[in-house]
């Protein structure tokens, strides 16, 4: 009765949390030694195996050793709290495999993240990132299918608040075909459906401005650049000087 009513020993739990804390403090050597000690502990409870894999994945991640991080994170997938947490881990796994040059594994996990998530925004980015992987194989047919899927998503009620992002994503993929005419349509739809997302409105205007500039339609390009809302969008901070210079040049033209 005493054994059933008592809590399990917490020493190893504390050591795992200590390792995580040391990683956060960039104490890579000390945290690595602690992880190694736990890995070689024959008495480590089975219930903590996944926690240790998770910490090990984070240890490699902090050192930008993404292939090893992915291996350990994959082993810790069953440690997810719920379906949404699992989909976030799958999305991260997909990104890690993409960064390490394993597009097939990345595609598998983007698809799983899209299937399991209850967050429409994560669903959008999972499908978009998966579609972007296809450009490496120059498969125009699959790229067109991905664009068609994004357009279908835009018509579904649950994606209504994110239609500006969905259409912008479709425009990006259309540019990869390349299909400039369709891209222009999608970027304009993104602006049309945008209510208060300054960042994506600017992204769409910038794409349209660059397209018009490349087509030597300088009047339209100037109008698109003038439509940019430069204040309140930190993503344009690094290119602010070049944008101002182009706007000034186009005004003279």
mmCIF file of C-alpha atoms in Angstrom:
data_model
loop_
_atom_site.group_PDB
_atom_site.id
_atom_site.type_symbol
_atom_site.label_atom_id
_atom_site.label_comp_id
_atom_site.label_asym_id
_atom_site.label_seq_id
_atom_site.Cartn_x
_atom_site.Cartn_y
_atom_site.Cartn_z
ATOM 1 C CA UNK A 1 0.000 0.000 0.000
ATOM 2 C CA UNK A 2 2.827 2.369 0.853
ATOM 3 C CA UNK A 3 4.504 1.628 -2.492
ATOM 4 C CA UNK A 4 1.297 2.301 -4.426
ATOM 5 C CA UNK A 5 0.614 5.545 -2.598
ATOM 6 C CA UNK A 6 4.141 6.982 -2.806
ATOM 7 C CA UNK A 7 5.505 9.124 -5.627
ATOM 8 C CA UNK A 8 8.228 7.688 -7.896
ATOM 9 C CA UNK A 9 11.831 8.750 -7.166
ATOM 10 C CA UNK A 10 12.500 12.220 -8.573
ATOM 11 C CA UNK A 11 16.323 12.222 -8.744
ATOM 12 C CA UNK A 12 16.475 11.428 -12.487
ATOM 13 C CA UNK A 13 13.654 13.879 -13.254
ATOM 14 C CA UNK A 14 15.708 16.574 -11.535
ATOM 15 C CA UNK A 15 18.846 15.648 -13.485
ATOM 16 C CA UNK A 16 16.976 15.917 -16.806
ATOM 17 C CA UNK A 17 15.664 19.346 -15.834
ATOM 18 C CA UNK A 18 19.174 20.340 -14.751
ATOM 19 C CA UNK A 19 20.495 19.300 -18.179
ATOM 20 C CA UNK A 20 17.802 21.382 -19.868
ATOM 21 C CA UNK A 21 18.663 24.377 -17.680
ATOM 22 C CA UNK A 22 22.377 24.057 -18.478
ATOM 23 C CA UNK A 23 21.574 23.949 -22.202
ATOM 24 C CA UNK A 24 19.574 27.172 -21.829
ATOM 25 C CA UNK A 25 22.613 28.725 -20.173
ATOM 26 C CA UNK A 26 24.798 27.550 -23.098
ATOM 27 C CA UNK A 27 26.759 25.260 -20.796
ATOM 28 C CA UNK A 28 27.150 22.760 -23.636
ATOM 29 C CA UNK A 29 30.004 20.730 -22.153
ATOM 30 C CA UNK A 30 28.501 20.352 -18.706
ATOM 31 C CA UNK A 31 25.011 19.576 -20.021
ATOM 32 C CA UNK A 32 26.477 17.064 -22.485
ATOM 33 C CA UNK A 33 28.282 15.265 -19.675
ATOM 34 C CA UNK A 34 25.086 15.072 -17.657
ATOM 35 C CA UNK A 35 23.126 13.726 -20.649
ATOM 36 C CA UNK A 36 25.829 11.115 -21.249
ATOM 37 C CA UNK A 37 25.663 10.047 -17.599
ATOM 38 C CA UNK A 38 21.892 9.606 -17.829
ATOM 39 C CA UNK A 39 22.168 7.663 -21.084
ATOM 40 C CA UNK A 40 24.555 5.193 -19.428
ATOM 41 C CA UNK A 41 22.428 4.814 -16.295
ATOM 42 C CA UNK A 42 21.024 1.280 -16.399
ATOM 43 C CA UNK A 43 18.518 2.245 -13.708
ATOM 44 C CA UNK A 44 17.006 5.137 -15.665
ATOM 45 C CA UNK A 45 13.198 4.597 -15.529
ATOM 46 C CA UNK A 46 11.494 3.753 -18.797
ATOM 47 C CA UNK A 47 9.087 6.665 -18.279
ATOM 48 C CA UNK A 48 12.007 9.107 -18.634
ATOM 49 C CA UNK A 49 13.494 7.691 -21.843
ATOM 50 C CA UNK A 50 11.498 10.060 -24.063
ATOM 51 C CA UNK A 51 12.278 13.053 -21.831
ATOM 52 C CA UNK A 52 15.976 12.298 -22.211
ATOM 53 C CA UNK A 53 15.636 11.961 -26.000
ATOM 54 C CA UNK A 54 13.893 15.338 -26.068
ATOM 55 C CA UNK A 55 16.659 17.030 -24.072
ATOM 56 C CA UNK A 56 19.279 15.357 -26.265
ATOM 57 C CA UNK A 57 17.519 16.692 -29.373
ATOM 58 C CA UNK A 58 17.594 20.185 -27.884
ATOM 59 C CA UNK A 59 21.313 19.812 -27.018
ATOM 60 C CA UNK A 60 22.155 19.077 -30.656
ATOM 61 C CA UNK A 61 19.770 21.795 -31.879
ATOM 62 C CA UNK A 62 21.510 24.480 -29.835
ATOM 63 C CA UNK A 63 24.767 23.503 -31.537
ATOM 64 C CA UNK A 64 23.098 23.603 -34.978
ATOM 65 C CA UNK A 65 23.759 19.883 -35.494
ATOM 66 C CA UNK A 66 20.351 19.462 -37.062
ATOM 67 C CA UNK A 67 20.632 15.913 -38.400
ATOM 68 C CA UNK A 68 21.344 14.487 -34.924
ATOM 69 C CA UNK A 69 18.682 16.749 -33.416
ATOM 70 C CA UNK A 70 16.108 15.306 -35.826
ATOM 71 C CA UNK A 71 17.030 11.710 -34.928
ATOM 72 C CA UNK A 72 16.469 12.281 -31.201
ATOM 73 C CA UNK A 73 13.364 14.437 -31.663
ATOM 74 C CA UNK A 74 11.793 11.689 -33.776
ATOM 75 C CA UNK A 75 12.321 9.247 -30.911
ATOM 76 C CA UNK A 76 10.620 11.700 -28.533
ATOM 77 C CA UNK A 77 7.463 12.207 -30.636
ATOM 78 C CA UNK A 78 5.384 10.056 -28.281
ATOM 79 C CA UNK A 79 6.229 12.552 -25.541
ATOM 80 C CA UNK A 80 3.805 15.086 -27.029
ATOM 81 C CA UNK A 81 1.142 16.374 -24.637
ATOM 82 C CA UNK A 82 -1.679 16.301 -27.175
ATOM 83 C CA UNK A 83 -2.463 16.208 -30.889
ATOM 84 C CA UNK A 84 -1.531 19.855 -31.429
ATOM 85 C CA UNK A 85 1.768 19.488 -29.596
ATOM 86 C CA UNK A 86 2.546 16.457 -31.751
ATOM 87 C CA UNK A 87 1.829 18.402 -34.943
ATOM 88 C CA UNK A 88 4.190 21.194 -33.827
ATOM 89 C CA UNK A 89 6.946 18.640 -33.235
ATOM 90 C CA UNK A 90 6.263 17.075 -36.643
ATOM 91 C CA UNK A 91 6.505 20.515 -38.273
ATOM 92 C CA UNK A 92 9.846 21.120 -36.553
ATOM 93 C CA UNK A 93 11.054 17.676 -37.635
ATOM 94 C CA UNK A 94 10.103 18.498 -41.220
ATOM 95 C CA UNK A 95 12.101 21.725 -41.038
ATOM 96 C CA UNK A 96 15.123 19.905 -39.609
ATOM 97 C CA UNK A 97 15.035 17.281 -42.361
ATOM 98 C CA UNK A 98 14.625 20.017 -44.977
ATOM 99 C CA UNK A 99 17.692 21.823 -43.593
ATOM 100 C CA UNK A 100 19.754 18.634 -43.710
ATOM 101 C CA UNK A 101 18.918 17.868 -47.337
ATOM 102 C CA UNK A 102 16.348 15.114 -46.819
ATOM 103 C CA UNK A 103 13.314 16.394 -48.770
ATOM 104 C CA UNK A 104 11.430 13.075 -48.743
ATOM 105 C CA UNK A 105 11.513 12.836 -44.937
ATOM 106 C CA UNK A 106 10.664 16.530 -44.703
ATOM 107 C CA UNK A 107 7.664 16.092 -46.998
ATOM 108 C CA UNK A 108 6.386 13.156 -44.916
ATOM 109 C CA UNK A 109 6.449 15.187 -41.717
ATOM 110 C CA UNK A 110 4.943 18.320 -43.287
ATOM 111 C CA UNK A 111 2.060 16.101 -44.428
ATOM 112 C CA UNK A 112 1.690 14.626 -40.922
ATOM 113 C CA UNK A 113 1.755 18.071 -39.319
ATOM 114 C CA UNK A 114 -0.922 19.294 -41.738
ATOM 115 C CA UNK A 115 -3.075 16.237 -40.981
ATOM 116 C CA UNK A 116 -2.786 16.370 -37.193
ATOM 117 C CA UNK A 117 -2.896 20.104 -36.479
ATOM 118 C CA UNK A 118 -5.981 21.971 -35.318
ATOM 119 C CA UNK A 119 -4.272 25.317 -36.024
ATOM 120 C CA UNK A 120 -5.235 26.583 -39.516
ATOM 121 C CA UNK A 121 -2.089 28.723 -39.743
ATOM 122 C CA UNK A 122 0.207 25.746 -39.115
ATOM 123 C CA UNK A 123 -1.795 23.798 -41.704
ATOM 124 C CA UNK A 124 -1.180 26.546 -44.281
ATOM 125 C CA UNK A 125 2.558 26.695 -43.674
ATOM 126 C CA UNK A 126 2.906 22.918 -43.606
ATOM 127 C CA UNK A 127 1.294 22.660 -47.046
ATOM 128 C CA UNK A 128 3.229 25.648 -48.375
ATOM 129 C CA UNK A 129 6.609 24.379 -47.166
ATOM 130 C CA UNK A 130 5.827 20.933 -48.545
ATOM 131 C CA UNK A 131 4.996 22.475 -51.918
ATOM 132 C CA UNK A 132 8.227 24.477 -51.948
ATOM 133 C CA UNK A 133 10.194 21.251 -51.635
ATOM 134 C CA UNK A 134 8.925 20.202 -55.064
ATOM 135 C CA UNK A 135 10.891 22.844 -56.933
ATOM 136 C CA UNK A 136 14.039 20.794 -56.435
ATOM 137 C CA UNK A 137 12.565 18.105 -58.655
ATOM 138 C CA UNK A 138 11.227 20.555 -61.219
ATOM 139 C CA UNK A 139 7.860 18.809 -61.102
ATOM 140 C CA UNK A 140 5.559 21.478 -62.535
ATOM 141 C CA UNK A 141 2.508 19.211 -62.376
ATOM 142 C CA UNK A 142 2.840 18.656 -58.627
ATOM 143 C CA UNK A 143 3.520 22.358 -58.117
ATOM 144 C CA UNK A 144 0.275 23.180 -59.947
ATOM 145 C CA UNK A 145 -1.557 20.669 -57.743
ATOM 146 C CA UNK A 146 -0.168 22.391 -54.663
ATOM 147 C CA UNK A 147 -1.405 25.762 -55.924
ATOM 148 C CA UNK A 148 -4.825 24.243 -56.586
ATOM 149 C CA UNK A 149 -4.922 22.863 -53.033
ATOM 150 C CA UNK A 150 -4.084 26.283 -51.598
ATOM 151 C CA UNK A 151 -6.869 27.894 -53.639
ATOM 152 C CA UNK A 152 -9.299 25.255 -52.323
ATOM 153 C CA UNK A 153 -8.159 26.078 -48.792
ATOM 154 C CA UNK A 154 -8.940 29.754 -49.416
ATOM 155 C CA UNK A 155 -12.573 28.832 -50.116
ATOM 156 C CA UNK A 156 -13.008 26.908 -46.868
ATOM 157 C CA UNK A 157 -14.603 28.711 -43.940
ATOM 158 C CA UNK A 158 -11.991 27.764 -41.348
ATOM 159 C CA UNK A 159 -9.285 29.498 -43.386
ATOM 160 C CA UNK A 160 -11.260 32.706 -43.858
ATOM 161 C CA UNK A 161 -9.100 34.780 -41.428
ATOM 162 C CA UNK A 162 -5.964 33.611 -43.282
ATOM 163 C CA UNK A 163 -7.009 34.014 -46.902
ATOM 164 C CA UNK A 164 -4.487 36.786 -47.454
ATOM 165 C CA UNK A 165 -1.682 34.405 -46.424
ATOM 166 C CA UNK A 166 -3.079 31.527 -48.510
ATOM 167 C CA UNK A 167 -3.349 33.617 -51.688
ATOM 168 C CA UNK A 168 0.093 35.093 -51.115
ATOM 169 C CA UNK A 169 1.469 31.558 -50.785
ATOM 170 C CA UNK A 170 -0.257 30.564 -54.025
ATOM 171 C CA UNK A 171 1.331 33.581 -55.705
ATOM 172 C CA UNK A 172 4.768 32.552 -54.493
ATOM 173 C CA UNK A 173 4.345 29.060 -55.917
ATOM 174 C CA UNK A 174 3.034 30.471 -59.195
ATOM 175 C CA UNK A 175 6.239 32.505 -59.490
ATOM 176 C CA UNK A 176 8.204 29.246 -59.226
ATOM 177 C CA UNK A 177 6.495 27.682 -62.263
ATOM 178 C CA UNK A 178 6.954 30.478 -63.543
ATOM 179 C CA UNK A 179 3.433 31.789 -64.200
ATOM 180 C CA UNK A 180 3.610 35.534 -63.686
ATOM 181 C CA UNK A 181 0.034 36.183 -64.862
ATOM 182 C CA UNK A 182 -1.453 33.820 -62.255
ATOM 183 C CA UNK A 183 0.920 35.154 -59.589
ATOM 184 C CA UNK A 184 -0.371 38.696 -60.197
ATOM 185 C CA UNK A 185 -3.951 37.464 -59.721
ATOM 186 C CA UNK A 186 -3.105 35.712 -56.459
ATOM 187 C CA UNK A 187 -1.130 38.654 -55.044
ATOM 188 C CA UNK A 188 -4.016 40.996 -55.835
ATOM 189 C CA UNK A 189 -6.438 38.579 -54.134
ATOM 190 C CA UNK A 190 -4.134 38.523 -51.121
ATOM 191 C CA UNK A 191 -4.385 42.324 -50.880
ATOM 192 C CA UNK A 192 -8.154 42.183 -51.419
ATOM 193 C CA UNK A 193 -8.658 39.655 -48.600
ATOM 194 C CA UNK A 194 -6.229 41.395 -46.248
ATOM 195 C CA UNK A 195 -7.946 43.199 -43.393
ATOM 196 C CA UNK A 196 -5.202 44.335 -41.015
ATOM 197 C CA UNK A 197 -2.122 42.204 -41.673
ATOM 198 C CA UNK A 198 0.385 44.898 -42.624
ATOM 199 C CA UNK A 199 3.235 42.441 -43.120
ATOM 200 C CA UNK A 200 1.458 40.347 -45.771
ATOM 201 C CA UNK A 201 -0.092 43.374 -47.454
ATOM 202 C CA UNK A 202 3.403 44.798 -47.882
ATOM 203 C CA UNK A 203 4.711 41.440 -49.117
ATOM 204 C CA UNK A 204 2.034 41.314 -51.824
ATOM 205 C CA UNK A 205 2.551 44.934 -52.884
ATOM 206 C CA UNK A 206 6.312 44.369 -53.026
ATOM 207 C CA UNK A 207 5.894 41.308 -55.250
ATOM 208 C CA UNK A 208 3.565 43.211 -57.581
ATOM 209 C CA UNK A 209 5.959 46.180 -57.643
ATOM 210 C CA UNK A 210 8.907 43.956 -58.552
ATOM 211 C CA UNK A 211 6.919 42.164 -61.268
ATOM 212 C CA UNK A 212 5.817 45.469 -62.824
ATOM 213 C CA UNK A 213 9.378 46.784 -62.643
ATOM 214 C CA UNK A 214 10.743 43.683 -64.419
ATOM 215 C CA UNK A 215 8.090 44.166 -67.134
ATOM 216 C CA UNK A 216 9.164 47.834 -67.450
ATOM 217 C CA UNK A 217 5.730 49.017 -66.403
ATOM 218 C CA UNK A 218 7.287 51.744 -64.291
ATOM 219 C CA UNK A 219 4.089 53.690 -63.623
ATOM 220 C CA UNK A 220 2.384 50.647 -62.088
ATOM 221 C CA UNK A 221 5.564 49.696 -60.258
ATOM 222 C CA UNK A 222 5.761 53.177 -58.715
ATOM 223 C CA UNK A 223 2.127 52.910 -57.597
ATOM 224 C CA UNK A 224 2.776 49.548 -55.938
ATOM 225 C CA UNK A 225 5.884 50.819 -54.145
ATOM 226 C CA UNK A 226 3.936 53.874 -52.973
ATOM 227 C CA UNK A 227 1.309 51.530 -51.506
ATOM 228 C CA UNK A 228 3.831 50.037 -49.089
ATOM 229 C CA UNK A 229 3.214 50.904 -45.454
ATOM 230 C CA UNK A 230 6.789 51.252 -44.265
ATOM 231 C CA UNK A 231 6.010 52.177 -40.676
ATOM 232 C CA UNK A 232 4.926 49.305 -38.443
ATOM 233 C CA UNK A 233 6.547 46.559 -40.507
ATOM 234 C CA UNK A 234 9.886 45.511 -39.054
ATOM 235 C CA UNK A 235 10.431 42.956 -41.840
ATOM 236 C CA UNK A 236 11.251 45.834 -44.231
ATOM 237 C CA UNK A 237 13.810 47.443 -41.923
ATOM 238 C CA UNK A 238 16.859 45.952 -43.661
ATOM 239 C CA UNK A 239 15.685 46.925 -47.155
ATOM 240 C CA UNK A 240 14.246 50.326 -46.261
ATOM 241 C CA UNK A 241 17.078 52.347 -47.861
ATOM 242 C CA UNK A 242 16.919 50.450 -51.176
ATOM 243 C CA UNK A 243 13.112 50.723 -51.257
ATOM 244 C CA UNK A 244 13.253 54.485 -50.706
ATOM 245 C CA UNK A 245 15.884 54.828 -53.430
ATOM 246 C CA UNK A 246 13.790 52.866 -55.945
ATOM 247 C CA UNK A 247 10.659 54.821 -55.075
ATOM 248 C CA UNK A 248 12.531 58.086 -55.639
ATOM 249 C CA UNK A 249 13.931 56.884 -58.981
ATOM 250 C CA UNK A 250 10.527 55.703 -60.192
ATOM 251 C CA UNK A 251 8.960 59.028 -59.210
ATOM 252 C CA UNK A 252 11.405 60.770 -61.560
ATOM 253 C CA UNK A 253 10.619 58.333 -64.372
#
